CSV table of N, CA, C and O in Angstrom, one decimal:
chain,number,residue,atom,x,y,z
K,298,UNK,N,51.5,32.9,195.5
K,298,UNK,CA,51.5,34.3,194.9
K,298,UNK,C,50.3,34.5,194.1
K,298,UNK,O,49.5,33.6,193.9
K,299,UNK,N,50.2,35.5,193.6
K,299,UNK,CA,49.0,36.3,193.1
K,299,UNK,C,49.3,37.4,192.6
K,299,UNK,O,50.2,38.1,192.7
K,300,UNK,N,47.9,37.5,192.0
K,300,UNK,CA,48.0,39.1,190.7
K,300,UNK,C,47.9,40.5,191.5
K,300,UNK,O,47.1,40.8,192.4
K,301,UNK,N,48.8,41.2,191.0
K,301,UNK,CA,48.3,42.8,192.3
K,301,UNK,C,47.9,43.8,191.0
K,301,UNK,O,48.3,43.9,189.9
K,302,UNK,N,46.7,44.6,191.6
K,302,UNK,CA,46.2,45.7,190.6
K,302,UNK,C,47.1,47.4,191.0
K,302,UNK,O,46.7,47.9,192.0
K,303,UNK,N,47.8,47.9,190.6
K,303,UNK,CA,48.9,48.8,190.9
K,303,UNK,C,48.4,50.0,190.1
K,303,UNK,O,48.1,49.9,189.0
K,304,UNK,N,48.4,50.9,190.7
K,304,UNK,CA,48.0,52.3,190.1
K,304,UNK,C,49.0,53.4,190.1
K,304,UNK,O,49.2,54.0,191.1
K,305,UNK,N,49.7,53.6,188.7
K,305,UNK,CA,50.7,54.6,188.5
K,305,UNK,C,50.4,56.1,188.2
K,305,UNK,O,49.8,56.3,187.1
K,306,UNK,N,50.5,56.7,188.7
K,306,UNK,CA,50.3,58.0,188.2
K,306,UNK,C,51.4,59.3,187.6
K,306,UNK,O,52.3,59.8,188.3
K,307,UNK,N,51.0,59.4,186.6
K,307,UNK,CA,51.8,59.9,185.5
K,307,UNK,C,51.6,61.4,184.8
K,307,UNK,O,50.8,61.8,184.0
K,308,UNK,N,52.7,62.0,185.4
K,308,UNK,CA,52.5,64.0,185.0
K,308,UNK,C,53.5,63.8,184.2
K,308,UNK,O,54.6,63.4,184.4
K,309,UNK,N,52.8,64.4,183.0
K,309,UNK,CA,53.1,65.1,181.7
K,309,UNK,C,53.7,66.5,182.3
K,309,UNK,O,53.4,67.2,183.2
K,310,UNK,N,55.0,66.6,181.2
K,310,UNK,CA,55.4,67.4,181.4
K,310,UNK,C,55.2,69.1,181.5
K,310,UNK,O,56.0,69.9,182.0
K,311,UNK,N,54.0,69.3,180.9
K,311,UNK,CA,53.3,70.2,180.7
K,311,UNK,C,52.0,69.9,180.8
K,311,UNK,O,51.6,68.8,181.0
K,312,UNK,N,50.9,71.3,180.5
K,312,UNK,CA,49.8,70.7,179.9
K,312,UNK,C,49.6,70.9,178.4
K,312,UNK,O,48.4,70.7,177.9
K,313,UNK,N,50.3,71.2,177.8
K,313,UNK,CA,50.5,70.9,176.1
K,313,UNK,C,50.1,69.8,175.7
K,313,UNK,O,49.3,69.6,174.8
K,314,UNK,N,50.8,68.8,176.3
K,314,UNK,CA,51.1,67.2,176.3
K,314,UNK,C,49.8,67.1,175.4
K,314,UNK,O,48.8,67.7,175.7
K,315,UNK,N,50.1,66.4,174.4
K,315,UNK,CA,48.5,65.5,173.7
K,315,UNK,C,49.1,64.4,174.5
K,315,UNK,O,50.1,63.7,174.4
K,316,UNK,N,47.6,64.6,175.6
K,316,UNK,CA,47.0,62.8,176.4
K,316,UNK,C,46.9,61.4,175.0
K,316,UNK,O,47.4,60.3,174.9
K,317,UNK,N,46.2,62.3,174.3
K,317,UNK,CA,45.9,60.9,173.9
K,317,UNK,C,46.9,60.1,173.0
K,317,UNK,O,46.9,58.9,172.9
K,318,UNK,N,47.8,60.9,172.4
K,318,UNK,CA,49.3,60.5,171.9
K,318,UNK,C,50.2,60.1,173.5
K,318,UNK,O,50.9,59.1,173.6
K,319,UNK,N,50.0,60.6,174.1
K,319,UNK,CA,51.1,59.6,175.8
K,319,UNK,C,50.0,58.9,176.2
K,319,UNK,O,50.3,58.6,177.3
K,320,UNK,N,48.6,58.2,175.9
K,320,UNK,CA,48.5,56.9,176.3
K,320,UNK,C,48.7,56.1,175.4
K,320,UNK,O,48.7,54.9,175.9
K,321,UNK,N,48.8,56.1,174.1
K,321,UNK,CA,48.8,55.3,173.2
K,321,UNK,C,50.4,55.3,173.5
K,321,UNK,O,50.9,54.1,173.4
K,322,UNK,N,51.2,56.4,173.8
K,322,UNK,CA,52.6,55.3,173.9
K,322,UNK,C,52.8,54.9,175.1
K,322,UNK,O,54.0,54.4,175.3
K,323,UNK,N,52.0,55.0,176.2
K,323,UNK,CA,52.1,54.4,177.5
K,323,UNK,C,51.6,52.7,177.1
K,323,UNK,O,52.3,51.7,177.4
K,324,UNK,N,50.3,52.6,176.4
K,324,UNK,CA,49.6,51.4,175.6
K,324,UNK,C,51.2,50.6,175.1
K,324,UNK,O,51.8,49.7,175.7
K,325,UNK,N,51.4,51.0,174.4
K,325,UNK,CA,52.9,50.5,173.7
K,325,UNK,C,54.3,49.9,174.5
K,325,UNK,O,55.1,49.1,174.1
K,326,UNK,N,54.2,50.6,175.9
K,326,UNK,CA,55.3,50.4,176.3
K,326,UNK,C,55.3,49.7,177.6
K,326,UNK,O,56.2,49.5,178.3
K,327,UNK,N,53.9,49.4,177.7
K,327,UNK,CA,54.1,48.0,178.6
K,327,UNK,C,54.7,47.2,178.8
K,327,UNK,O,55.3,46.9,177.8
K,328,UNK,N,55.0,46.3,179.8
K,328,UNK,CA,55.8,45.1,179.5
K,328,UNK,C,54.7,43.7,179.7
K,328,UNK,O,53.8,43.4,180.4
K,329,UNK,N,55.7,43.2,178.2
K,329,UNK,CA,55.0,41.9,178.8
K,329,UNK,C,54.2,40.7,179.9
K,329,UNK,O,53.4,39.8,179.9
K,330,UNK,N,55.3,41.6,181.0
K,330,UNK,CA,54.6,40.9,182.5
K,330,UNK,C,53.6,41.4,182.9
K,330,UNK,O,52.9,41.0,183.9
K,331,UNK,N,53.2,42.7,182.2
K,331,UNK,CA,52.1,43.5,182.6
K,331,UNK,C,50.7,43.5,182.0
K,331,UNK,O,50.8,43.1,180.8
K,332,UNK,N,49.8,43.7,182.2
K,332,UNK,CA,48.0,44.1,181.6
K,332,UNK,C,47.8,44.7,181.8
K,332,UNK,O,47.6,45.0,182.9
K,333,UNK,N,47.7,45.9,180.6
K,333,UNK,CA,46.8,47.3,181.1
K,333,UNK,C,45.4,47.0,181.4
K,333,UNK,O,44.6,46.3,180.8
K,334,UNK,N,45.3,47.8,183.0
K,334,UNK,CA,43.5,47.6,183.1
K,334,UNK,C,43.2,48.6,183.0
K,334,UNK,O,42.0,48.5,183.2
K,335,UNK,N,43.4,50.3,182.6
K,335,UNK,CA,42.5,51.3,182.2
K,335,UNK,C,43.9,52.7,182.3
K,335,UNK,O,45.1,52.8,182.7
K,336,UNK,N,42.9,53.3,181.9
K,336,UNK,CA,44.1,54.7,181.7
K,336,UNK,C,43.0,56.2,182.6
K,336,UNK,O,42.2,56.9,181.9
K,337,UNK,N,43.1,56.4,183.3
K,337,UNK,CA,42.1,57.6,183.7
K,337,UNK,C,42.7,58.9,183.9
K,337,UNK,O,43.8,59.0,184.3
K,338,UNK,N,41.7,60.0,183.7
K,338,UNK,CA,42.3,61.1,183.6
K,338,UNK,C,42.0,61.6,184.9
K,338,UNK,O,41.0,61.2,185.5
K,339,UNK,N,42.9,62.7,185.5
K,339,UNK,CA,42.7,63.5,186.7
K,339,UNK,C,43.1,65.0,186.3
K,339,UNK,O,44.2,65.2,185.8
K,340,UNK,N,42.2,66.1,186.4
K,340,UNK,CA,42.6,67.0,186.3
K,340,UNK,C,43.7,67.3,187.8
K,340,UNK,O,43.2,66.9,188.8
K,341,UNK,N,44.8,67.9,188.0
K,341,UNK,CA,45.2,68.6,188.6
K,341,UNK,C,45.2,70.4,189.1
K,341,UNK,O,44.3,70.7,189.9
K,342,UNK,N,46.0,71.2,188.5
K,342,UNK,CA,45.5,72.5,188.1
K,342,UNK,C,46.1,72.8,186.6
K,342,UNK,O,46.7,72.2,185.7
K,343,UNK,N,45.6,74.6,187.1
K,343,UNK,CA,46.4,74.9,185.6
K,343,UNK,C,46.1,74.4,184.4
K,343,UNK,O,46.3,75.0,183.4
K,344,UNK,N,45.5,73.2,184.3
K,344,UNK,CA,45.1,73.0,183.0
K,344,UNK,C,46.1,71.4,182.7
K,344,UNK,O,46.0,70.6,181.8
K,345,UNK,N,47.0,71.5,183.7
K,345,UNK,CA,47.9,70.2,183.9
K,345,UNK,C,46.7,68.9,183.9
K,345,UNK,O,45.5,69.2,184.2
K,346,UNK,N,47.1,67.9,183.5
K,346,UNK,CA,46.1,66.3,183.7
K,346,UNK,C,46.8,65.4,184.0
K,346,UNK,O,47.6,65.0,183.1
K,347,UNK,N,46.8,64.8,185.1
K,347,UNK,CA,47.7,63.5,185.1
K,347,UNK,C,47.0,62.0,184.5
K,347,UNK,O,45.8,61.6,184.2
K,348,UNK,N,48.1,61.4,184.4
K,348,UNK,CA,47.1,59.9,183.7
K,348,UNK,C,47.1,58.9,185.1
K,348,UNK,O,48.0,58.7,185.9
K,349,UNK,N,46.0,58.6,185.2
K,349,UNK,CA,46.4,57.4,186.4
K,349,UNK,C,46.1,55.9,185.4
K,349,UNK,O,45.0,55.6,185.0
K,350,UNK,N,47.2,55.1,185.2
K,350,UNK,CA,47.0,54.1,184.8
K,350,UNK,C,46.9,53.1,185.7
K,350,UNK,O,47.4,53.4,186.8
K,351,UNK,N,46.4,51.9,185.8
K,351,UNK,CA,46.2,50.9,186.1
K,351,UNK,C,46.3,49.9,185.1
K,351,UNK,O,45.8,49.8,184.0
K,352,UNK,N,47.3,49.0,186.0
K,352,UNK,CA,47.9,47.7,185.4
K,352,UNK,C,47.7,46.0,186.3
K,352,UNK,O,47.2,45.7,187.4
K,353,UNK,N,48.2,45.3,185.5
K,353,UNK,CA,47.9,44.1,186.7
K,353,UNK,C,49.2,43.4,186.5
K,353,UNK,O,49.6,43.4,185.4
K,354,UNK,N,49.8,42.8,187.5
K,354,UNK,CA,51.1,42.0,187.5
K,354,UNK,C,51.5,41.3,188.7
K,354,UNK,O,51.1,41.8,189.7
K,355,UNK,N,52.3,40.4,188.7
K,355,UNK,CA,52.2,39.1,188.8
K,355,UNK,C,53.0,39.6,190.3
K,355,UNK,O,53.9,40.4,190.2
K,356,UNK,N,52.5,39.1,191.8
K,356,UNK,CA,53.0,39.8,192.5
K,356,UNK,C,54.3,39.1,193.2
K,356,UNK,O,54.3,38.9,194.4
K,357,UNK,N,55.5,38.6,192.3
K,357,UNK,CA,56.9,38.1,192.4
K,357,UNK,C,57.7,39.1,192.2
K,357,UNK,O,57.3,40.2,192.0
K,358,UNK,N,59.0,38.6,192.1
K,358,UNK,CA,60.1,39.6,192.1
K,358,UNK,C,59.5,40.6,191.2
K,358,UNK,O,58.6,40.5,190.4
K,359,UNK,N,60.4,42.0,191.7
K,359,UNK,CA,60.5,42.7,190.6
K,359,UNK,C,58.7,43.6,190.5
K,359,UNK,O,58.7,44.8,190.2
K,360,UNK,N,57.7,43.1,190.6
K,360,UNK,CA,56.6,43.7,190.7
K,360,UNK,C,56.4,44.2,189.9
K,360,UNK,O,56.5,43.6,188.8
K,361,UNK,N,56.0,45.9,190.0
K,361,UNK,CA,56.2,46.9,188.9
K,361,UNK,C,56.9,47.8,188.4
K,361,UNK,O,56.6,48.7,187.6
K,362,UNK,N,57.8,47.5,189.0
K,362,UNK,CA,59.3,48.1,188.8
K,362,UNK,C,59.8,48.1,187.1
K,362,UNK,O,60.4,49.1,186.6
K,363,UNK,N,59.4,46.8,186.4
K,363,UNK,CA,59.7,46.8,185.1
K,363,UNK,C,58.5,48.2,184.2
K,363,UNK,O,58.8,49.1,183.5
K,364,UNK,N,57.3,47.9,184.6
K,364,UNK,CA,56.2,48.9,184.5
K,364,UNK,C,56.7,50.5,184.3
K,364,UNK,O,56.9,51.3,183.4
K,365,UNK,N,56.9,50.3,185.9
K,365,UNK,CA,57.8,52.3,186.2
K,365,UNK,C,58.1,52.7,185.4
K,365,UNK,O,57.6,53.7,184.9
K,366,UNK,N,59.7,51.7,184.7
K,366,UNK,CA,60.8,52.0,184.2
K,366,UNK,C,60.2,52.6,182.9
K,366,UNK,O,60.3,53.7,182.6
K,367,UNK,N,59.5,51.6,182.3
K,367,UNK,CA,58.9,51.9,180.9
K,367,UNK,C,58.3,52.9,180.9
K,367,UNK,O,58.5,53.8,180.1
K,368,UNK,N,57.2,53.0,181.7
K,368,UNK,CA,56.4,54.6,181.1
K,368,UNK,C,57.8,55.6,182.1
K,368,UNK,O,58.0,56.6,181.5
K,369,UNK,N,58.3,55.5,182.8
K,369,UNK,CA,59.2,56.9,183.4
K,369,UNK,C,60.2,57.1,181.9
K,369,UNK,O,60.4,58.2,181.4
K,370,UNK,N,60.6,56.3,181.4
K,370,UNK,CA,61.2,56.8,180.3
K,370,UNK,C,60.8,57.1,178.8
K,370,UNK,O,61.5,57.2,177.8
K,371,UNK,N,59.2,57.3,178.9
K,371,UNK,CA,58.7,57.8,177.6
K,371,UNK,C,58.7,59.0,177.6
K,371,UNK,O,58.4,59.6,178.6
K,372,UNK,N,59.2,60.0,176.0
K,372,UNK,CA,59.1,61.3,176.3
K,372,UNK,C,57.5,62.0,176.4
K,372,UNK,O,56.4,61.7,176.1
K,373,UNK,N,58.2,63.0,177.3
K,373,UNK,CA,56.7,64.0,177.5
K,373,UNK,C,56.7,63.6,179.3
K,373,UNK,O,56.3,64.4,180.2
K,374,UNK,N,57.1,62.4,179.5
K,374,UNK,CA,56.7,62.3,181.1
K,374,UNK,C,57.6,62.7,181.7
K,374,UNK,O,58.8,62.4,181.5
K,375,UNK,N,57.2,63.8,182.8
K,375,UNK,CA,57.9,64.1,184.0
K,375,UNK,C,58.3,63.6,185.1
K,375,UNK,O,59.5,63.7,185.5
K,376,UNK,N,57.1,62.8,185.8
K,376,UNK,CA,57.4,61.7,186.8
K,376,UNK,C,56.1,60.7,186.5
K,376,UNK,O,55.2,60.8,185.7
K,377,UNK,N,56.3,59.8,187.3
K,377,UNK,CA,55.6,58.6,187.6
K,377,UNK,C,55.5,57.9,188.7
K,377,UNK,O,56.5,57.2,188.9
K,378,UNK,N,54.3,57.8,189.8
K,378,UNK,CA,54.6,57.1,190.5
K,378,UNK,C,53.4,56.0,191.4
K,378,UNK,O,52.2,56.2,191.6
K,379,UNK,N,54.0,55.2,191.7
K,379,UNK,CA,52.7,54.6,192.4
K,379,UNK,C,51.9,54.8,193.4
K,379,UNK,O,52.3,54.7,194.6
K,380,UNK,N,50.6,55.2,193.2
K,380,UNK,CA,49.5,55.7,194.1
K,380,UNK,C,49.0,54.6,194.5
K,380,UNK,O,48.4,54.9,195.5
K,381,UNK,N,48.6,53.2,194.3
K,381,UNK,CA,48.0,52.4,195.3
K,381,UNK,C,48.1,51.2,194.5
K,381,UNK,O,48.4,51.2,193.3
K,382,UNK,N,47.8,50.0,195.3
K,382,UNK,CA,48.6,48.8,194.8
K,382,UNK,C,47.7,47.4,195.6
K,382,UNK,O,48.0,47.1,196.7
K,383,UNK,N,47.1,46.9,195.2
K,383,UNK,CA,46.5,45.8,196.3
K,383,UNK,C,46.3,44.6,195.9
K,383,UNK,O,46.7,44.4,194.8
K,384,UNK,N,45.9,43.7,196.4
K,384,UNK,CA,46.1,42.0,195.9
K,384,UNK,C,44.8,42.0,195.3
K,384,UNK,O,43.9,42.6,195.9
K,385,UNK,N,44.5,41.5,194.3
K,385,UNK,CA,43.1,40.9,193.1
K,385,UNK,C,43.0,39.4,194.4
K,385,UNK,O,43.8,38.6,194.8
K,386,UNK,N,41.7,39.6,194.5
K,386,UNK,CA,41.3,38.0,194.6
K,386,UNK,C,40.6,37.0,193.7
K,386,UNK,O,39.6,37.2,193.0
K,387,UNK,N,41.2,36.0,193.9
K,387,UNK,CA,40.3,35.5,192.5
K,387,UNK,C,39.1,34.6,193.0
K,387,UNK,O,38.3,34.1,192.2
């Protein structure tokens, strides 16, 4: 087994949302099995922005399923979901 780089993408509920208060609690609510590798912004429309985070995690049970759970249940987020996912080589 090996490390996978997984890219979540994450809409705020609005575009009110202060980004930079939902990555600092995105930052916070990682899990331990996880590494944040960056936080990037995508405009959508409207004025809407989604976050695309990138993380790294260990590619055994369970994946990033613990990840999901954590940012899908911070307030302010609407959904979350994984946009692309691939094996790190080392």
């Amino acid at each position: 087994m090996g490390d996978v780089l997984a890219t979540l993408k994450v809409m705020p509920e609005s575009p009110e949302v202060d980004l930079e208060a939902l990555k600092g609690a995105i930052e916070g609510a990682i899990p331990e099995n996880a590494k944040l590798h960056g936080i990037e912004e995508e405009p959508i429309a409207f004025g809407l922005v989604a976050l695309n985070v990138k993380f790294i995690v260990d590619d055994g049970e369970g994946g990033t399923e613990p990840t999901e759970e954590a940012i899908r249940a911070l307030d302010k987020v609407n959904s979350a979901e994984i946009t692309d996912i691939g094996r790190l080589i080392e």
